[in-house]
Coordinates of C-alpha atoms in Angstrom, one line a residue:
M1417 CA -17.5 -19.8 -36.9
A1418 CA -14.5 -18.6 -34.1
L1419 CA -11.2 -19.3 -34.7
K1420 CA -9.6 -21.0 -31.4
V1421 CA -6.2 -20.2 -30.7
S1422 CA -3.8 -22.6 -29.4
V1423 CA -1.3 -22.1 -26.4
R1424 CA 1.3 -21.3 -29.6
D1425 CA -0.7 -18.2 -30.6
R1426 CA -0.3 -17.1 -27.9
P1427 CA 1.4 -14.2 -27.1
L1428 CA 4.5 -15.0 -25.1
S1429 CA 4.1 -11.8 -21.9
C1430 CA -0.2 -13.7 -21.6
I1431 CA 1.0 -16.4 -21.0
L1432 CA 3.6 -14.9 -18.1
D1433 CA 1.1 -12.7 -16.8
R1434 CA -1.8 -15.9 -16.2
E1435 CA 2.1 -18.0 -14.5
N1436 CA 2.7 -14.5 -12.6
R1437 CA -1.3 -14.9 -11.1
R1438 CA -0.9 -18.2 -10.7
R1439 CA 1.9 -18.4 -8.5
E1440 CA 0.7 -15.1 -6.3
R1441 CA -2.9 -16.8 -5.5
R1442 CA -0.6 -19.3 -4.2
E1443 CA 1.2 -17.4 -2.2
I1444 CA -1.4 -16.3 -0.7
W1445 CA -3.7 -18.9 0.1
R1446 CA -0.1 -20.5 1.2
E1447 CA 0.3 -17.5 3.3
E1448 CA -3.5 -17.2 4.5
R1449 CA -2.7 -21.3 5.8
R1450 CA 0.2 -19.8 6.9
C1451 CA -2.1 -17.6 9.3
A1452 CA -3.7 -20.3 9.7
I1453 CA -1.9 -22.6 11.8
V1454 CA -0.1 -19.8 13.7
T1455 CA -4.5 -19.0 15.1
I1456 CA -4.7 -22.3 16.4
A1457 CA -1.4 -22.8 17.9
Q1458 CA -1.7 -20.0 19.3
R1459 CA -4.7 -20.8 21.8
H1460 CA -3.0 -24.0 22.2
F1461 CA 0.6 -22.5 23.9
A1462 CA -1.6 -19.9 25.6
E1463 CA -4.1 -22.9 27.2
H1464 CA -1.0 -25.4 27.8
G1465 CA 2.3 -24.1 27.4
F1466 CA 5.4 -25.1 24.9
G1467 CA 5.4 -28.7 26.6
G1468 CA 1.8 -29.3 27.3
A1469 CA 0.4 -28.6 23.4
S1470 CA 0.5 -31.1 20.8
M1471 CA 1.7 -30.8 16.7
S1472 CA -0.9 -33.6 16.4
A1473 CA -4.0 -32.2 18.0
I1474 CA -3.3 -28.5 16.4
A1475 CA -2.4 -30.3 13.2
A1476 CA -5.8 -31.6 13.5
E1477 CA -7.2 -29.1 14.3
I1478 CA -7.0 -27.5 11.4
G1479 CA -7.2 -29.7 9.3
G1480 CA -4.3 -32.0 8.0
S1481 CA -2.0 -33.7 9.7
K1482 CA 1.9 -32.5 11.3
A1483 CA 3.0 -33.3 7.6
T1484 CA 1.6 -29.9 6.7
L1485 CA 2.6 -28.8 9.7
W1486 CA 6.1 -29.4 8.6
A1487 CA 5.6 -27.9 5.0
Y1488 CA 5.5 -24.4 7.7
F1489 CA 7.4 -24.5 10.4
Q1490 CA 11.0 -26.8 10.9
S1491 CA 10.5 -27.7 14.3
K1492 CA 6.9 -27.7 17.0
E1493 CA 9.7 -25.0 18.2
D1494 CA 9.9 -22.6 15.2
L1495 CA 6.0 -22.7 15.4
F1496 CA 6.0 -21.6 18.6
A1497 CA 8.6 -18.5 17.6
A1498 CA 6.1 -17.2 15.2
A1499 CA 2.2 -17.3 17.1
L1500 CA 4.8 -15.2 19.5
S1501 CA 6.2 -12.9 16.5
A1502 CA 1.9 -12.2 15.8
W1503 CA 1.2 -11.1 19.6
L1504 CA 4.1 -9.2 19.6
D1505 CA 2.5 -7.6 17.3
E1506 CA -0.2 -6.8 18.7
I1507 CA 0.8 -5.0 21.6
E1508 CA 4.0 -4.0 20.1
P1509 CA 3.0 0.1 20.4
R1510 CA 3.2 2.1 17.7
S1511 CA 3.5 6.2 18.0
V1512 CA 2.4 7.5 21.1
A1513 CA -1.1 9.5 20.7
P1514 CA -2.1 13.0 20.8
S1515 CA -2.6 14.6 24.5
Q1516 CA -4.0 17.4 25.5
G1517 CA -3.1 19.6 29.1
D1518 CA -0.4 20.0 31.2
A1519 CA 3.1 17.4 32.0
R1520 CA 1.4 16.1 35.3
Q1521 CA -1.5 14.9 33.0
R1522 CA 0.2 14.2 29.4
L1523 CA 1.8 11.5 31.5
I1524 CA -0.8 10.3 33.7
D1525 CA -2.7 9.7 29.9
Y1526 CA 0.7 8.0 28.2
C1527 CA 0.8 5.3 31.5
T1528 CA -3.0 4.7 31.7
A1529 CA -3.0 3.9 28.1
F1530 CA 0.1 2.1 28.2
M1531 CA -1.6 0.1 31.6
S1532 CA -4.6 -0.3 30.2
A1533 CA -2.1 -2.5 26.6
M1534 CA 0.3 -4.4 29.3
L1535 CA -3.6 -5.9 31.0
T1536 CA -5.1 -7.6 28.2
P1537 CA -5.6 -10.9 27.9
V1538 CA -2.5 -10.8 25.0
A1539 CA 0.2 -9.2 27.0
E1540 CA -0.7 -11.7 30.2
T1541 CA -0.5 -14.6 28.0
I1542 CA 2.8 -13.1 26.8
F1543 CA 4.0 -12.5 30.8
R1544 CA 2.9 -15.9 32.0
L1545 CA 4.4 -17.9 28.6
I1546 CA 7.8 -15.8 30.0
V1547 CA 7.9 -16.9 33.1
A1548 CA 6.8 -20.7 32.5
E1549 CA 9.5 -21.2 29.6
G1550 CA 12.2 -17.7 29.9
Q1551 CA 14.9 -20.3 30.6
R1552 CA 14.3 -22.3 27.9
F1553 CA 13.5 -20.5 25.6
P1554 CA 15.6 -17.2 25.9
E1555 CA 14.8 -15.0 23.7
L1556 CA 11.5 -15.1 24.6
G1557 CA 11.8 -11.9 27.2
R1558 CA 14.4 -10.3 25.4
A1559 CA 12.2 -9.5 22.0
Y1560 CA 9.1 -9.1 24.5
Y1561 CA 12.2 -6.8 26.8
R1562 CA 12.8 -4.8 22.7
R1563 CA 9.5 -4.6 20.8
V1564 CA 7.4 -3.7 23.5
L1565 CA 9.1 -2.7 27.0
L1566 CA 12.3 -1.2 25.6
A1567 CA 9.7 1.0 23.3
H1568 CA 7.6 2.4 25.4
H1569 CA 10.7 3.2 27.2
L1570 CA 12.0 5.1 24.9
M1571 CA 8.7 6.8 23.2
L1572 CA 7.6 7.5 27.0
S1573 CA 11.7 9.5 27.2
E1574 CA 10.9 11.4 24.6
L1575 CA 8.0 12.9 26.3
L1576 CA 9.2 13.5 28.2
D1577 CA 12.1 15.3 26.3
G1578 CA 10.0 17.1 25.2
Q1579 CA 8.3 18.9 28.9
L1580 CA 11.1 19.0 30.2
R1581 CA 12.5 21.5 26.6
A1582 CA 9.1 22.8 27.2
G1583 CA 9.8 24.0 30.9
R1584 CA 6.7 21.9 32.1
L1585 CA 9.1 19.9 34.0
L1586 CA 12.5 21.0 36.2
P1587 CA 14.6 17.7 37.8
R1588 CA 16.6 17.3 40.1
S1589 CA 20.2 18.0 41.3
R1590 CA 19.8 14.1 40.5
A1591 CA 17.6 12.8 38.4
P1592 CA 18.4 10.3 36.3
S1593 CA 18.4 10.5 32.4
S1594 CA 15.3 10.7 31.2
L1595 CA 15.6 7.3 29.8
R1596 CA 15.7 6.1 32.7
A1597 CA 13.1 8.0 34.6
A1598 CA 11.2 6.9 32.2
E1599 CA 11.3 3.0 32.9
Q1600 CA 10.7 3.6 36.6
L1601 CA 7.1 5.8 36.1
L1602 CA 6.0 3.2 33.6
E1603 CA 7.8 0.2 36.4
I1604 CA 5.5 2.1 39.2
C1605 CA 3.1 1.7 36.8
M1606 CA 2.7 -1.5 36.6
C1607 CA 4.2 -2.7 39.9
R1608 CA 1.2 -3.6 42.3
L1609 CA -1.3 -4.2 39.6
L1610 CA 1.5 -6.8 37.9
V1611 CA 2.3 -8.8 41.4
R1612 CA -1.5 -8.8 42.5
R1613 CA -2.6 -10.8 39.0
V1614 CA 1.1 -12.7 39.3
C1615 CA -0.1 -13.7 42.7
G1616 CA -3.9 -14.9 41.4
L1617 CA -5.3 -12.3 43.7
E1618 CA -8.6 -10.1 42.7
L1619 CA -7.5 -7.7 40.0
D1620 CA -10.1 -4.1 39.5
S1621 CA -8.8 -3.5 35.8
S1622 CA -11.2 -1.1 34.9
A1623 CA -11.0 2.2 33.0
D1624 CA -11.6 3.6 36.5
A1625 CA -9.2 1.6 38.1
I1626 CA -6.2 1.9 35.5
A1627 CA -6.4 5.8 35.3
R1628 CA -6.8 5.5 39.0
E1629 CA -3.2 3.3 39.1
A1630 CA -2.0 5.8 36.6
A1631 CA -2.4 9.4 38.8
E1632 CA -0.8 7.6 42.1
A1633 CA 2.1 6.5 40.1
V1634 CA 2.6 9.9 37.6
D1635 CA 2.6 11.8 41.4
M1636 CA 5.1 9.3 43.0
F1637 CA 7.1 10.0 39.7
L1638 CA 6.8 13.7 39.6
H1639 CA 8.5 14.1 43.5
G1640 CA 11.9 13.6 42.4
Y1641 CA 11.5 14.7 39.0
G1642 CA 9.2 18.5 39.9
S1643 CA 7.3 20.7 37.7
R1644 CA 8.7 24.1 37.7
P1645 CA 7.3 26.0 40.1
R1646 CA 5.5 29.3 38.7
R1647 CA 6.4 32.5 39.6
A1648 CA 4.3 34.3 42.0
R1649 CA 3.9 37.7 39.1

């Protein structure tokens, strides 16, 4: 006959382990619930903006009340900030993809990847919200610049510095710093496409069209930040 072991007879370590597992499960469930709320809120903010998004509608879609939201976020502003942070996590650059070829081709490859990332639905949503809500939430634009644009500028700046050290690029006498040059190149890349998108004009964002835009931007850029001419043998 099996003996029953009371809670008092169990080692303290077993009891603590069980409580820790319960606590971990609760934390995992709570984090999953929070992520689900943010995902639903992102769709509402994207469709209606900050002012038009309804906390009641978000709570109803989750399957709870507004009290459910307040258990995770102290205000609508906090939920909006969490939605933005999750979007930025999606498009924040992590590293420079390996590229082969001469300086021109490496710059084209980087600019093509940059433009492709900036023309995704998530990037477009963030940009629209910056334009619409930037005055109310100035940190929105600053976070986007710091985590996305500046990160791209710094990575492209490192690429330019590497090409300079290898002798593949030769700056003009009054050329800007590599960081400023990187910023200018990426602005050239996006200017025409961004203006057309903001103005609601038809935009060809196919891979071939983006590659052509990148090549044209790089060629224009290299007129001011020129390639080292080859010496005749």
